Each structure stands twice: as C-alpha cells, then as structure tokens.
Coordinates of C-alpha atoms and ligand atoms in Angstrom, one line a residue:
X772 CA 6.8 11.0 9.8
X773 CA 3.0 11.6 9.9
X774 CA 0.3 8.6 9.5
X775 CA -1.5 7.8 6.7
X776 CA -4.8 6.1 6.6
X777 CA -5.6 4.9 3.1
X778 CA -8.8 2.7 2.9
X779 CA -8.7 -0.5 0.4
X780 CA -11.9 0.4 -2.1
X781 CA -11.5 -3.3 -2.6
X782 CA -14.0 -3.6 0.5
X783 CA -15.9 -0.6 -0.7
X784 CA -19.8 -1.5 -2.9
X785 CA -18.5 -1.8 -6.9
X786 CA -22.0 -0.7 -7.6
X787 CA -21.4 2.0 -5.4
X788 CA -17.9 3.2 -6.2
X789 CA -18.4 7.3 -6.5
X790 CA -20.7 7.1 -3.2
X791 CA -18.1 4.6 -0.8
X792 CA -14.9 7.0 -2.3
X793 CA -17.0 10.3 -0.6
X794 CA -17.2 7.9 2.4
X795 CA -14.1 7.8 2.8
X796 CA -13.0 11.7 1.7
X797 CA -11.5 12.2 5.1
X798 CA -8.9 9.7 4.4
X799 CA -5.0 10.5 3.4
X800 CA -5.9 8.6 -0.5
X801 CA -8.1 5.5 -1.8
X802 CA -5.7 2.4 -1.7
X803 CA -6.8 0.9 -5.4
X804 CA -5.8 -2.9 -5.4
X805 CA -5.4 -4.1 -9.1
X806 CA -5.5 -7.6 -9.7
X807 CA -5.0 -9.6 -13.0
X808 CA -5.4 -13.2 -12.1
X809 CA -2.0 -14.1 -12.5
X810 CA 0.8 -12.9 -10.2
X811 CA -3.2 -13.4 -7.2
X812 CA -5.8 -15.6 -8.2
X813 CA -8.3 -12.4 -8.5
X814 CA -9.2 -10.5 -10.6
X815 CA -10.5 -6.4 -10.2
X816 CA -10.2 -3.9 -12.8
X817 CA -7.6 -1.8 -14.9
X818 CA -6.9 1.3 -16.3
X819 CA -9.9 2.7 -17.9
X820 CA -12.0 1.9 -14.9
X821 CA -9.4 3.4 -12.3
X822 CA -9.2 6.3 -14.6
X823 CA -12.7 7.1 -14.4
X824 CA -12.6 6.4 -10.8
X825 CA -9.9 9.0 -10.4
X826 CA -11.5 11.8 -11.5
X827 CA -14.1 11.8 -9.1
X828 CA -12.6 11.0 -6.2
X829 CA -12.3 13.2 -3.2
X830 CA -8.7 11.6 -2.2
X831 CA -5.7 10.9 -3.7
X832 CA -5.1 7.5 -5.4
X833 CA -2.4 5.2 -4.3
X834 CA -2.1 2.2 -6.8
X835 CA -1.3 -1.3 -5.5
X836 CA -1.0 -3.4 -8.6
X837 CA -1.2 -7.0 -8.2
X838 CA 0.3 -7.8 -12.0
X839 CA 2.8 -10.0 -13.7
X840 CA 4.7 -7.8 -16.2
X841 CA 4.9 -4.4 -14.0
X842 CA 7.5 -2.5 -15.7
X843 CA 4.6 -2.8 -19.0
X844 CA 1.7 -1.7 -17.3
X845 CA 2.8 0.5 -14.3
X846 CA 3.5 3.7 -16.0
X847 CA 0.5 4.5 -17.9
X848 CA -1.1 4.5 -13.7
X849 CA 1.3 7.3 -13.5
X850 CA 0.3 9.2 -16.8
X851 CA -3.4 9.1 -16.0
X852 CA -2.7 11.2 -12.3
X853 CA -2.7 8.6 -10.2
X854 CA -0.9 10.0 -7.4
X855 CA 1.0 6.7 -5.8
X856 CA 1.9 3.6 -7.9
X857 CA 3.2 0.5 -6.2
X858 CA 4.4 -2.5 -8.0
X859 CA 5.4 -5.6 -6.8
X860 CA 9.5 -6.4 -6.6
X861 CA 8.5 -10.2 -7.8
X862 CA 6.7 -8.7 -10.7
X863 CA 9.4 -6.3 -12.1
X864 CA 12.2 -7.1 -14.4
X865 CA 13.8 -3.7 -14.1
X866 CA 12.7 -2.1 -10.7
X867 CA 15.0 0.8 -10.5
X868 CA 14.2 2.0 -14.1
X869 CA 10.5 1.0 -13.4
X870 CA 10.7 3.4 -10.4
X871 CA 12.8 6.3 -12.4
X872 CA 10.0 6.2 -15.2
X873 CA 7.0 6.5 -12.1
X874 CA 8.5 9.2 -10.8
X875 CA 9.2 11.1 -14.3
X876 CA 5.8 10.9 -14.9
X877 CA 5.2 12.3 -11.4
X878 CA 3.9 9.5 -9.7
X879 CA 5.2 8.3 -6.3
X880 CA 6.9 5.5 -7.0
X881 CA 6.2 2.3 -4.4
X882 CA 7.6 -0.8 -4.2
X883 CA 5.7 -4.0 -2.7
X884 CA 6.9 -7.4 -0.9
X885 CA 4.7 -10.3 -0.6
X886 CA 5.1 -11.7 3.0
X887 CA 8.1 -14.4 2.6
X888 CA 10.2 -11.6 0.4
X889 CA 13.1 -10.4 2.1
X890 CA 13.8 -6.7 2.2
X891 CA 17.5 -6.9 2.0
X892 CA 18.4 -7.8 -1.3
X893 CA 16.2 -4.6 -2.0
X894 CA 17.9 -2.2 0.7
X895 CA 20.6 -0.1 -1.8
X896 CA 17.6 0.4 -4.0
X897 CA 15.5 2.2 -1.2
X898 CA 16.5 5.8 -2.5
X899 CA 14.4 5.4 -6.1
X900 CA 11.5 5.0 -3.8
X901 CA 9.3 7.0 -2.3
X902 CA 7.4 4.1 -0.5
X903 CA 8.1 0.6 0.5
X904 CA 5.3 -1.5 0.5
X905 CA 5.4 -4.4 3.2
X906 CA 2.2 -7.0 2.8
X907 CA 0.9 -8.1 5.9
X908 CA -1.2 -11.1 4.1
X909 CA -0.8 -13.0 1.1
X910 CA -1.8 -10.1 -1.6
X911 CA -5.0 -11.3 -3.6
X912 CA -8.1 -11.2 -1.1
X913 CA -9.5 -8.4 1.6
X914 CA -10.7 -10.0 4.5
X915 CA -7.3 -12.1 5.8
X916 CA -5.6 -12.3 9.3
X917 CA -2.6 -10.2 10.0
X918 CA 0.4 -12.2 9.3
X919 CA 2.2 -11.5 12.8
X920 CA 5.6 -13.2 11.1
X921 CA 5.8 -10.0 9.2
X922 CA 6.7 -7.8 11.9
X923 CA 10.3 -8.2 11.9
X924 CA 10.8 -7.5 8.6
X925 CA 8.7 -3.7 9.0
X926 CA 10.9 -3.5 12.1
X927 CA 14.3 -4.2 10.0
X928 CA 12.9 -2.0 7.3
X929 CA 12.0 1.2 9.7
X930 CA 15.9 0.8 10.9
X931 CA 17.4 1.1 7.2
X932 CA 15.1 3.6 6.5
X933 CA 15.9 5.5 9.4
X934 CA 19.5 4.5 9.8
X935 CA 20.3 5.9 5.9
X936 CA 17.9 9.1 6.4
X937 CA 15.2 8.5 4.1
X938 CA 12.1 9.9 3.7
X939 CA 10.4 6.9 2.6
X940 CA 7.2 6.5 3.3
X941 CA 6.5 2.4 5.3
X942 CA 3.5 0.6 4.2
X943 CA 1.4 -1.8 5.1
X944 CA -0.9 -3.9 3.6
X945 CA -3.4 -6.6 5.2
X946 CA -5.9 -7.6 8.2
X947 CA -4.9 -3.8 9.6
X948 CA -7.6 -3.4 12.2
X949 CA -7.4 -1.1 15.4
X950 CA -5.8 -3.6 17.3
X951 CA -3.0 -4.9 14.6
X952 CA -2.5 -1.4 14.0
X953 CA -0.5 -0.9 17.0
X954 CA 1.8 -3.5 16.0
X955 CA 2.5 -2.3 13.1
X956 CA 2.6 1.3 14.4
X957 CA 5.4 0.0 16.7
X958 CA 7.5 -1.5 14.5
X959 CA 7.5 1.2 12.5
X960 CA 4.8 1.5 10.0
X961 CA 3.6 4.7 8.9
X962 CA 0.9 4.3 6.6
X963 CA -1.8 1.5 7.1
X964 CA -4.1 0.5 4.5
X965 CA -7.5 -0.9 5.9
X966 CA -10.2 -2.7 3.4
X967 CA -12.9 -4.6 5.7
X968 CA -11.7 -2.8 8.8
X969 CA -13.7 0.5 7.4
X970 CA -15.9 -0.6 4.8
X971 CA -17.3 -3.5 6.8
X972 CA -18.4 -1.0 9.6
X973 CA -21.5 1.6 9.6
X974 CA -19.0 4.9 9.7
X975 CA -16.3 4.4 7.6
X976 CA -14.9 7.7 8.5
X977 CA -15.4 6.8 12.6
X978 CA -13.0 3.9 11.2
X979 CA -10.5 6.1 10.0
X980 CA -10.4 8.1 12.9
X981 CA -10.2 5.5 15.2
X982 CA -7.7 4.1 13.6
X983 CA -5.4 6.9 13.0
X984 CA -5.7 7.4 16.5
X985 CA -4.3 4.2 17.4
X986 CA -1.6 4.7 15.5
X987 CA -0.9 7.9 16.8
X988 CA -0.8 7.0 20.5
X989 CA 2.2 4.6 19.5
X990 CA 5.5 5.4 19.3
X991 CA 8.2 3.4 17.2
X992 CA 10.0 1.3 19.3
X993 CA 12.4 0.4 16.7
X994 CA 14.8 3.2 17.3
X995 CA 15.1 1.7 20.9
X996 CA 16.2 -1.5 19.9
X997 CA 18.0 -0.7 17.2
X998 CA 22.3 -1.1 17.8
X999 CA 23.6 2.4 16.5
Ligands
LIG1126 C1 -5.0 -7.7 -0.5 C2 -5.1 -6.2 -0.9 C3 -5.4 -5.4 0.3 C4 -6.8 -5.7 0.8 C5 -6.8 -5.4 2.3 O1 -4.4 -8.4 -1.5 O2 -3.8 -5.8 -1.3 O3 -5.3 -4.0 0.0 O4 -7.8 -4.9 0.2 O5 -8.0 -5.8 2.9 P1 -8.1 -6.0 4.4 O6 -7.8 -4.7 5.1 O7 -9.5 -6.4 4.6 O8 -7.1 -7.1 4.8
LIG1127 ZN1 -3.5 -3.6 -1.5

C-alpha cells in the first residue's frame, strides 16, 4: 500500500483558500474538515463553500465531516465530485447503507472513529469501505498532541485489514508531525493527514516531502507481531 499525504486546509489562510490549496498541489488530496458545532464545538463551512473550493483545486478532496446526522448530509459531498467522503461511525444511523449510497455516487466511502471508539464492533463492516478513518486527537481543533493511546487500535486495525485482504485504505487524523509519523507509519497507517505540521511551516510542500519520506523509510511492524 502506497502513502498518502493529505494536508488539513483547516490550517491553511481562509482568506487565502485558492492560493494555500496551489501550496499544497503536490500533495495526494486536500483533507477538508467540516464542522457543525454539534457532534465538535467548531464550526467551518459546508457544501456550497467546499463546492466552490472543489473546483479549483489542484488535488483531490477527501471530506472529513465532523456532523451529527451523517447519513442526511454526507451524500450530497459525493454528488458535487468530492473525491473521498468520511463520516463519523458515532454520527451515522445507517453506516452500511450510508457507505453503499457514497460509493453509488462515486465517492470513496470513509468511515471515522473518535479516539475512545473501538474498531471491533465495526470489523465485518470493513468491506463497504474504502477507508477507515482512525483519529489521533479528539476531532474538532488543528493544533493537538498526538494521542499515543491510539496506536494500538491502528495496529489492531492494520491486522484485520491485512488478515481479511482488503484494500482499505488506514487513516489517520491528528498532531501527525515528522516525528509521530513514524509511529503511526509502524503501526500500520498509510495515509497521514497533517494541518499545522505543513501550513504552520514556510514550504508547505518541503512538509509534505519530508513527511512522506518519513513514512516511507518505515516499515509496518504489525505483520511481525501479528499471531497468524
Ligand atoms: C481535527 C481535524 C484535523 C486537523 C488536524 O479535528 O479533523 O484534520 O485539521 O490538524 P493537526 O494536523 O494540526 O493536528
Ligand atoms: Zn480531519
């Protein structure tokens, strides 16, 4: 499985959205964090605004949306050509169907855990995904300290995904910088999204390439561990 860099525009100038999405054109896609003040206590934007944004962007979008009442809202991110949409498994009534009507509408369809959700109840549902989504912070602010308690859970995750033959694309979300990248890399993580780590730095696409490098000199360890 290659790595995926996708920076967090939640870091990026608002009043500079078109210029700091160029910045970042040699990235994999635009991580595009939507919030709606209830299920975070933040708030960002919504569809028209990440519809605009969409068609001038340089990257793919990959839609991390931070929203009570998912299986509502969700699909119309797919409709308007975003290419990734991620909702949150504590925000979905229906998360199968929810994931069967993002990929109809040919979307990737991603599923997200906040930090203290476990991934098991979720494991038999890992097919109807294309990505799982493990946050490495508590979802609502850029800015936060990697949550080392998380790492177990990316490592148990890699396994099933490996152990069942998936290509499901690993995830994660939170205080990535070059050196929690590693971490994560080696656990089994396989795309990182970084917010501060590359906007909050004078090259944001030195960022990217440092830290796709770090990733790249690791190698899973999980397999090695792992009791098959
Ligand atoms: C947090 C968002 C993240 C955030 C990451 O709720 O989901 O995507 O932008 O920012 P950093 O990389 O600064 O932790
Ligand atoms: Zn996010």
């Amino acid at each position: 499985m290659s790595i995926a860099i996708n920076p967090s525009i939640l870091s990026a100038d608002f009043a500079n959205l078109q210029r700091d999405l160029q910045a970042i054109a040699t990235a994999d896609a635009a991580h595009i964090d939507v919030m709606d003040n209830h299920f975070v206590p933040n708030l960002t934007w919504g569809p028209p605004v990440v519809k605009r944004l969409r068609e001038i962007s340089p990257v793919p979008f990959d839609v991390h949306l931070m929203i009570q009442d998912a299986d509502r809202w969700a699909p119309q991110y797919a409709e308007m050509g975003c290419e990734s949409v991620t909702f949150h498994a504590e925000a979905a009534i229906a998360p199968i169907k929810l994931a069967r009507t993002l990929r109809e509408s040919g979307a990737k369809a991603g599923m997200a855990l906040r930090p203290a959700t476990g991934v098991e109840p979720y494991l038999d549902m890992l097919p109807e995904l294309d990505m799982l989504l493990i946050m490495t912070v508590e979802p609502g602010f850029g800015g936060q300290k990697f949550l080392e308690v998380t790492l177990p859970k990316i490592r148990r995750a890699a396994r099933a995904i490996e152990g069942a033959g998936l290509d499901l694309v690993l995830q994660v979300d939170g205080g990535i910088t070059e050196e929690t990248i590693l971490r994560a890399a080696e656990a089994g993580a396989t795309c990182f999204v970084a917010g501060s780590s590359v906007y909050n730095t004078a090259d944001p696409q030195a960022a990217i390439a440092s830290l796709r490098a770090a990733a790249q000199s690791v190698e899973a360890d999980f397999k090695a561990t792992c009791c098959h």
